[in-house]
Structures are given as C-alpha cells and as structure tokens.
XYZ file of C-alpha atoms in Angstrom:
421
model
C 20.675 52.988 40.180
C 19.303 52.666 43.292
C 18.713 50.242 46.414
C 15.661 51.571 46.655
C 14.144 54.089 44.020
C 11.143 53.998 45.111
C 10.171 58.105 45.278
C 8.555 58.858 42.382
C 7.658 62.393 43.317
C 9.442 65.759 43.994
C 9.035 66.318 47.957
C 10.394 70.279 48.923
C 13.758 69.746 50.828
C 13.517 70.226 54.792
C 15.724 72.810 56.219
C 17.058 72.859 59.301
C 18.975 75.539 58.973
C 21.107 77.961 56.843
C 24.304 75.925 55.977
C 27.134 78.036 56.563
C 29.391 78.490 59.864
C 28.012 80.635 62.251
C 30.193 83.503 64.365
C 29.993 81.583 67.415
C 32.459 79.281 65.967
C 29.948 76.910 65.287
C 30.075 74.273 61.966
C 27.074 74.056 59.701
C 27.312 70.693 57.550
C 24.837 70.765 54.474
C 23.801 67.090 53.264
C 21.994 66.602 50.539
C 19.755 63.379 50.535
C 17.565 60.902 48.681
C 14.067 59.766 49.700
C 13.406 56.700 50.069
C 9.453 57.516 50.783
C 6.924 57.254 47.927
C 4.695 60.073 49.648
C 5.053 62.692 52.355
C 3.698 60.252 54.878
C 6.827 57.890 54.511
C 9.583 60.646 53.536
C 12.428 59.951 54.943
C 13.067 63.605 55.926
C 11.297 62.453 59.208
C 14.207 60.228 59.728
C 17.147 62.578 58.786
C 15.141 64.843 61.473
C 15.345 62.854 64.480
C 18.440 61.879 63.546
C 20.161 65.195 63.632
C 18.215 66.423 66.762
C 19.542 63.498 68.512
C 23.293 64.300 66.939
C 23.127 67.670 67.713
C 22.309 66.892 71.937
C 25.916 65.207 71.773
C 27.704 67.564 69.325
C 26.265 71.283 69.697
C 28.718 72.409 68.080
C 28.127 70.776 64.843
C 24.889 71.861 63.425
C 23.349 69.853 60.578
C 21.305 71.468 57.511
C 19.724 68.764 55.170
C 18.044 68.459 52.037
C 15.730 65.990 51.068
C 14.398 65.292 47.348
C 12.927 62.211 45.234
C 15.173 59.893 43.627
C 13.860 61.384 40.648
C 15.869 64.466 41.075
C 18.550 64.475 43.951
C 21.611 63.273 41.704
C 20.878 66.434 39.335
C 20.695 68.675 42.465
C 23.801 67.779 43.715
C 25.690 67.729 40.218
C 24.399 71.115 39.484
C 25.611 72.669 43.148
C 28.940 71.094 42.549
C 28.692 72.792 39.108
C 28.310 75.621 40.714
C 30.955 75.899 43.254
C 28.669 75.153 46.010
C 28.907 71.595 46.882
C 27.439 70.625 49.939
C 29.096 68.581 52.878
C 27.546 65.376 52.299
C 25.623 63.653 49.597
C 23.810 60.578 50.159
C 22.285 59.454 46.040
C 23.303 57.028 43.780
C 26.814 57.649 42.284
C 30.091 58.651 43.630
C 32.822 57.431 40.792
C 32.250 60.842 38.964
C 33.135 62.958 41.824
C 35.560 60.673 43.126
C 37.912 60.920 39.724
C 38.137 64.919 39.799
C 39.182 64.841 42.952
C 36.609 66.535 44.804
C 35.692 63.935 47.830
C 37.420 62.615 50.828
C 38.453 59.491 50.831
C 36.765 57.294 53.496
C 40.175 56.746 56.071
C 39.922 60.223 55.899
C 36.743 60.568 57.864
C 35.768 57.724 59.332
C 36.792 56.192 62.403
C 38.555 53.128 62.339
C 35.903 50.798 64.474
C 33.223 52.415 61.973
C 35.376 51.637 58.689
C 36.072 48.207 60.006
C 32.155 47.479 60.757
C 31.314 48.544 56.923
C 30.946 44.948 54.925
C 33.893 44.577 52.933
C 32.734 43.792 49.812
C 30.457 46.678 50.000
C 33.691 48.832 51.076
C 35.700 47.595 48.518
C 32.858 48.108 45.832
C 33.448 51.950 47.064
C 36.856 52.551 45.871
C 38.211 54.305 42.967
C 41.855 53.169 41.792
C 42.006 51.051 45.162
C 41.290 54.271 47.328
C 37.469 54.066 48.957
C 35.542 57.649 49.031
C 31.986 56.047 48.270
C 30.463 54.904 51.584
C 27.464 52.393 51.192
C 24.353 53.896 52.591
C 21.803 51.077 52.580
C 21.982 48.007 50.192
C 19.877 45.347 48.889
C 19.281 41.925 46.817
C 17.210 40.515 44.505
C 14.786 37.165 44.935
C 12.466 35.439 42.964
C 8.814 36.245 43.855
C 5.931 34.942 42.749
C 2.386 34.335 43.256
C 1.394 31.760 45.859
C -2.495 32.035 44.464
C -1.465 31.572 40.715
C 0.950 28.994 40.970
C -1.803 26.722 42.894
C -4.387 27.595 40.721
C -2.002 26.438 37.717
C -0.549 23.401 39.647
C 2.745 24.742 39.723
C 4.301 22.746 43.140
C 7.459 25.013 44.050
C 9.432 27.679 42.518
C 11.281 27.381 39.651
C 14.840 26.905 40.126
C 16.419 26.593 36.603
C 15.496 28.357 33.343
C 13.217 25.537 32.334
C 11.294 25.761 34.842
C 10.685 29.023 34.301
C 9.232 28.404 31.464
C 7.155 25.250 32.403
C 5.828 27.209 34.949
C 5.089 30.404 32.656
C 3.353 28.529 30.523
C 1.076 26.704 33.030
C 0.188 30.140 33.965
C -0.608 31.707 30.635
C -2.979 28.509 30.115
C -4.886 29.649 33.204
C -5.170 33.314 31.568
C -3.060 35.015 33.716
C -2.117 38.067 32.300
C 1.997 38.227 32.992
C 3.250 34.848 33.836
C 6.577 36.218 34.024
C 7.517 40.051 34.658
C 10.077 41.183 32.319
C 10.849 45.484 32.958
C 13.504 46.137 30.673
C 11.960 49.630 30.078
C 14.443 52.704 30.974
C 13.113 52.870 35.218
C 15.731 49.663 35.724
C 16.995 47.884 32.718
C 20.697 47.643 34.240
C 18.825 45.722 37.109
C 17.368 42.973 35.423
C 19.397 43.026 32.408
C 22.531 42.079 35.102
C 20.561 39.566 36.932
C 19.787 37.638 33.554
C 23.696 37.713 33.243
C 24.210 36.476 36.453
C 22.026 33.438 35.856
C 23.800 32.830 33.021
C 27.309 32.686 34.409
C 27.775 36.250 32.657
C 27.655 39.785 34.299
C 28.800 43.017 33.183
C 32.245 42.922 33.685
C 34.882 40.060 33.880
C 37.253 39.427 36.851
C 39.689 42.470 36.216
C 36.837 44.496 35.888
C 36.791 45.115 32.314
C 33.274 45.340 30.688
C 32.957 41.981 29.136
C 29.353 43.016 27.974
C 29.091 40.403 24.790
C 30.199 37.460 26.746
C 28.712 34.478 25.175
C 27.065 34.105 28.412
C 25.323 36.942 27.973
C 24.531 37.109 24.719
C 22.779 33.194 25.262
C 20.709 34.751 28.342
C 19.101 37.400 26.249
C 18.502 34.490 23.438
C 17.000 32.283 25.759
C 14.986 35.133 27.074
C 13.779 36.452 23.265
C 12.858 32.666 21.779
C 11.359 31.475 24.978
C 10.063 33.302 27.085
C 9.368 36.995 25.031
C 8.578 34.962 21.867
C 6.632 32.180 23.433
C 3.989 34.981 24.824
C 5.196 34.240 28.438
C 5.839 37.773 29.435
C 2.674 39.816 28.810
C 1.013 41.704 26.126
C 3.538 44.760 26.625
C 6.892 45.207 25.097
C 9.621 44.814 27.595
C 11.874 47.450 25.898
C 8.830 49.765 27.496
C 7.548 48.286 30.897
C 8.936 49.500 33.425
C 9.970 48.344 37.119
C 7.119 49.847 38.764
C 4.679 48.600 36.189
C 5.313 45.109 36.957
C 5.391 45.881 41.056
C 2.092 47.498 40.132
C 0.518 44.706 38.125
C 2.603 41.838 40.952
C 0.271 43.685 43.535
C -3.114 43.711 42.000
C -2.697 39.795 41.135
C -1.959 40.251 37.432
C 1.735 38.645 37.477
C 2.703 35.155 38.477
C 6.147 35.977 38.952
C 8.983 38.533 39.019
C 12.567 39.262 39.810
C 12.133 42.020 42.778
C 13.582 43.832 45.715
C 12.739 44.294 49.558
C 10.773 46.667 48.979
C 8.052 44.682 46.919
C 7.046 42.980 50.265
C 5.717 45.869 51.474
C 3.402 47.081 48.669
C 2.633 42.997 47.874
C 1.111 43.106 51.401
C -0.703 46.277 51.131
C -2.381 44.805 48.130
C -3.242 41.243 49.731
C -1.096 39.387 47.605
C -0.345 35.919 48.832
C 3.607 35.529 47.835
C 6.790 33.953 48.543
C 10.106 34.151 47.433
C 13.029 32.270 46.123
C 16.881 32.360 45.162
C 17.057 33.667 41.698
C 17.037 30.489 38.917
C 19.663 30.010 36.885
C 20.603 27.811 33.650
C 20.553 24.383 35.537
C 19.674 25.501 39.345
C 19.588 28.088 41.393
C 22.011 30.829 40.311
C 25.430 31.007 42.114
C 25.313 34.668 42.206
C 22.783 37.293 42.707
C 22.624 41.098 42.486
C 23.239 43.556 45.053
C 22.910 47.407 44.727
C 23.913 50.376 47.381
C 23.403 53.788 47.556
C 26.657 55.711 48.406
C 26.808 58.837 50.543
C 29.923 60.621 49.882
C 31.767 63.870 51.312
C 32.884 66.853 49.294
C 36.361 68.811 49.988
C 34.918 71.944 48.965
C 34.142 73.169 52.619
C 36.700 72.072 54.646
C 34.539 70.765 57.224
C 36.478 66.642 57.219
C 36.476 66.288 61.440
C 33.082 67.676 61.401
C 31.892 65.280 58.640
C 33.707 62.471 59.896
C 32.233 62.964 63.557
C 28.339 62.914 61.838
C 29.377 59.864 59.774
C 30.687 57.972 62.573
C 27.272 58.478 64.027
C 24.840 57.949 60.972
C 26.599 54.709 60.939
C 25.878 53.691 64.693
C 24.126 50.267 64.602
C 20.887 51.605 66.179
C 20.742 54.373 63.229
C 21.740 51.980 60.804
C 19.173 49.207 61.859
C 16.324 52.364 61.805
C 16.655 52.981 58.951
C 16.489 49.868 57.223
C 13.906 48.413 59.169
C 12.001 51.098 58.069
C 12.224 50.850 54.701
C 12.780 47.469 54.146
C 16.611 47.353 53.119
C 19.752 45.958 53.841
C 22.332 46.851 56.393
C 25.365 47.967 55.014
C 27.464 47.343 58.394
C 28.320 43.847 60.115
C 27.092 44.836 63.516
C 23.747 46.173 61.948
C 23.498 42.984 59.973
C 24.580 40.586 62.708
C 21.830 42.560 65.109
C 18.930 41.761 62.055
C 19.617 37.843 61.420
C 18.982 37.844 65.715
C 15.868 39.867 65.270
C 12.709 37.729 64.410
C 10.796 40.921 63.618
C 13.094 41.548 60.499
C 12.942 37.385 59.540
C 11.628 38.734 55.860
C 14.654 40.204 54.975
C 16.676 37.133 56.254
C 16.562 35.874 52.450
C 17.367 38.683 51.194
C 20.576 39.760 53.401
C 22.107 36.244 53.310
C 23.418 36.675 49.870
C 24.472 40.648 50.299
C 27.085 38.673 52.675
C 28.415 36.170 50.350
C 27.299 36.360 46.872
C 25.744 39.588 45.952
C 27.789 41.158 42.819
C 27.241 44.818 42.616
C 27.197 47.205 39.776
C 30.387 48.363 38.343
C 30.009 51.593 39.892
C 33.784 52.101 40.492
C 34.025 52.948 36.734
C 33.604 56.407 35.863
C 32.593 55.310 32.584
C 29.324 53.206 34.576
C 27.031 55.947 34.583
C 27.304 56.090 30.587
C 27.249 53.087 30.001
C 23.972 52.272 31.968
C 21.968 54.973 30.177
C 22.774 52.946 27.131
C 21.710 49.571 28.444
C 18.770 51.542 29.550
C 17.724 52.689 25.910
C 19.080 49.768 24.044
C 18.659 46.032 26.104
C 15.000 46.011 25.353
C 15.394 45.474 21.266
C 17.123 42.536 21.995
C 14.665 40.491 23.166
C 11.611 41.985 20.745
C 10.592 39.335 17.383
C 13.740 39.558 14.791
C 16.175 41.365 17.872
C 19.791 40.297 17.299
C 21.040 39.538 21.485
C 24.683 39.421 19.980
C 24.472 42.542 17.828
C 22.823 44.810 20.575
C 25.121 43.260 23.391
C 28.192 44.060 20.759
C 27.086 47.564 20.357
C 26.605 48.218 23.899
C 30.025 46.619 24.426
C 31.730 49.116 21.753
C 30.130 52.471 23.466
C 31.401 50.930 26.406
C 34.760 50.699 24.899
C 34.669 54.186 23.392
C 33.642 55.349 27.085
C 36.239 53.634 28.868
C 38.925 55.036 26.977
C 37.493 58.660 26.679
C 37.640 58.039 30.776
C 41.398 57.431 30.800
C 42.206 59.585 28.690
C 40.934 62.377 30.136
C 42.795 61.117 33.092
C-alpha cells in the first residue's frame, strides 16, 4: 500500500546513466523508484532529475542512475532484479519487511547520518524496523480525513460534518432523499481495501493488530464495525448502487469529483483532483462510534538500500541528501503529501501556502497508526483482506466469519514466517 498510489499507468524508466562503477574510480548508485504522477506531465522522474543534477555538483564522484515506473509495477521490478542477483542500490516502493528478513538491506544506522536519523519522525522510524533493527526509511507519508461535499450537504440540510457513526448515517440518508447518487463512498474493492477496511477499525476502537503487535483481526471491535457498516449503512442503500466488494478507491475519487458522492474517507491527494473538478469540499477528523475517532490512519512509502553492491558510504551520502529539508519539503509540496522528517514538517505548519495539509499532518504527529508493515507476513495478509473484506458487508455477509477467516490465514502466515526463520 501506498501514500500515494496514484500512477495508474506504466511510464518508461529515465536513465541517467549505465549503473555500474566506472574506471575512473567513480560510484554509480542505481535507484529504483515509484511515481507518484498520474501522467507524464506530473511524473516524478522530473523531480528525481533535478535532484540528482543538483547532488551530483556537490558529489562528482557519486553518479546516480534512476528508474522510474507506476505504482502499478515498481514493487515487481524490483523483486524480480533482486531475484535475479541484480538488486539495485536503492529502492524507493511500498514494502521493505520482505527484504529486510533475508538479510539483504542495510540497516538505517548504517547509512544515515546521525542529525538525518534523528530528524526522521519517530514513530515513522520505529514503524521501519524489523526485530527492533530499522532498514525501512519512510519516504513520504500521509493521513486520512473525512471529506465531503459542501454543495450536497446544504442542499440536504446537513449543518456540519458528522462526527460519530450516527451521524453518518443521519446524514447519508438526508442525502439519498435528495437523490444523490453515493451518500457515502465505501471502496472496499481490491485498489485499497486494507485502507478503509483499517480506518473502520480504528473508529471502532479495533485495528489490525493489538498492542504486541499480534494480528488481532476478529476483535469484537472489528467484527461490530463491519456489522454496523453491512445493516446500516450497505443494507440501508446509503452507499451507492455498486457493490463495495468491487468499487474501487479511484472510483469513488472519480465519482467525489464529478459531484456524485456526498462523502468519503480520502487522502491528500483528493484535494487536488476535487479542485480540478470544481468541487466545493471540506474536510473533517475521521468519525468514530460516539465522536470523532481517537486514532486515524497513516501510510508511508519506504525507500530501502540493498547490500548486494557494496556501495553503503555512497548510499548513505545520497540519503543524507534526499532527506535535506528543502528536498523533502519539494517533494511533498508537490504532490500533496506528508513530510516524513521533523524539520520538513516543522518548516510546513509555518508555511501558509501548505495550510491544506495542516489537517492532515497534525495527526501523522500524534495519532496516525500505520500498517503493520514490520511483519513479513503483512504483505499476505493484505492481499487477503483485499479479496475477502468486501463479502462481509454484502446482504446475508457474516462480519465475524470473514474477519475469523482472515484472522486464521493470518495465523497460518505468521507462523509459516517464523518458521522459516
């Protein structure tokens, strides 16, 4: 999963060079990286560009070779080059536990300079360590809010946001009685089930895992979210003509943006195409069971570093710079995300030009809960939340059965995990 995820097409990598050391005595670093563009326009290959001109004037003796494909592919590419013997220097994509657990990445003190390890925000640090050792490095982050549709909800009568699960529902239904097609956008299609699966867990006291980070899937808490969700909401007509189980993330962005949906759970990144399409929105802290839930969810994107080449000083010298507050704040600016460092954070609550991501980074610093991505056994388990969440909210789902048999794959994957360990 992704902070972003927003490429949905394969963009041809940009080169910059050949990726090996050169006879000069030169290093060549090869990083592999995600796009956060959704067309060649936006692609962040422009940015790793610039970037590693500007690197290069200091350090011309490190040269930088980088790769850049859709989110729809990059995790495969890299997999298949470390497959193949031919890892590359640096990934930046969405999972580092795997790599982590066969040994084949530096661990972050490794690398990284000490001001630049203390700047990362910790609990996005410590959400980057495998058996209490860090080797994923967040990348960029971000939250979730509550957005909805400042148009529909006057038209209905609705007066604020909701802030609790009933009014969710009060206000769905003074929506649907005004014909509007989705009052409330429910994606638990495959694109990012995990997502909103977790952030109904959240509001419900639950989540994926319990404090000693063991899956604790089939909580009651859970299971009475996805209950709630299936009588009232789902079974009440309240979440559109499509089936959940099948609508995906980008659907509901889609349908948010051309005025069709009253309200959704979304990321920064909905701004941006809500105000390309004229939509008149705001945003609120997720709702929970009685107010406004006490957590929310956060998600990063890890770039990691591969032993394969040899090349730690070198890598550690680029990282120290890709994590420079000016780079960092670039970045993020540009594509609407979150900071992943306290001086690039600090420097975007001072800056009024970023005020509409002040809502969202607030909680990234002190309540965001992230993914169990530490687990080896995460990346398993999320493709079956992805392919079996949805029946549990459809007419005659069971919540408790399909929450129990997610929780026993998870089980079964866990211990597979350790003992292949």
């Amino acid at each position: 999963m992704t902070a972003a995820g927003a490429a949905t097409t394969a963009l041809a990598p940009v080169l910059t060079g050949c990726g090996a050391d050169t006879p000069g005595g030169d290093t060549r670093l090869k990083l592999v990286a995600a796009d956060y563009g959704d067309k060649e326009a936006n692609s962040s290959r422009k940015y790793w560009e610039g970037l590693v001109r500007e690197f290069q004037k200091q350090h011309s003796k490190i040269k930088v070779d980088v790769e850049v494909y859709s989110w729809t592919e990059v995790d495969k590419r890299v997999a298949d080059m470390v497959a193949k013997g031919k890892a590359p220097d640096l990934a930046q994509i969405g999972a580092y536990a795997d790599f982590a657990a066969a040994g084949k990445l530096y661990s972050a003190d490794q690398m990284l300079s000490i001001p630049t390890q203390a700047d990362i925000i910790a609990s996005l640090a410590k959400a980057g360590e495998v058996h209490r050792v860090q080797y994923g490095i967040p990348f960029v982050s971000s939250t979730r809010l509550l957005f909805f549709n400042k148009k529909l909800f006057a038209k209905a009568g609705i007066a604020k946001a909701p802030e609790n699960w009933d009014e969710i529902q009060s206000a769905a239904k003074k929506l649907h009685a005004i014909g509007v097609k989705i009052p409330f956008g429910l994606p638990l299609g495959p694109e990012e089930a995990p997502a909103e699966t977790m952030m109904w867990m959240l509001s419900a006291g639950g989540g994926y895992t319990d404090q000693n980070g063991s899956y604790l899937i089939d909580s009651p808490e859970n299971v009475k979210a996805f209950t709630w969700l299936r009588d009232e909401m789902v079974g009440q007509g309240l979440t559109g003509p499509g089936n959940p189980a099948r609508t995906n993330r980008q659907d509901v962005f889609d349908a948010f943006c051309k005025g069709e949906v009253g309200m959704l759970n979304g990321h920064p990144t909905l701004m941006q195409q809500a105000q390309a399409g004229h939509i008149e929105f705001d945003m609120a802290p997720l709702p929970g069971i009685k107010g406004p839930s006490k957590s929310t969810m956060g998600v990063a994107d890890w770039i990691m570093a591969f032993k394969k080449n040899g090349h730690r000083d070198e890598i550690g010298t680029f990282l120290d710079f890709i994590f420079s507050k000016d780079n960092v704040l670039s970045f993020t600016t540009q594509y609407k995300l979150l900071p992943v460092t306290t001086s690039a954070a600090d420097a975007m609550e001072e800056s009024r030009a970023n005020s509409d991501l002040w809502q969202f980074l607030k909680p990234l610093r002190q309540a965001a809960e992230l993914y169990p991505v530490s687990k080896t056994s995460w990346a398993s388990v999320s493709k079956t939340v992805k392919e079996k969440i949805g029946a549990a909210v459809q007419k005659g789902g069971d919540p408790a059965a399909v929450l129990g048999e997610i929780q026993r794959e998870a089980n079964a994957t866990e211990l597979a995990d350790r003992s292949d360990r």
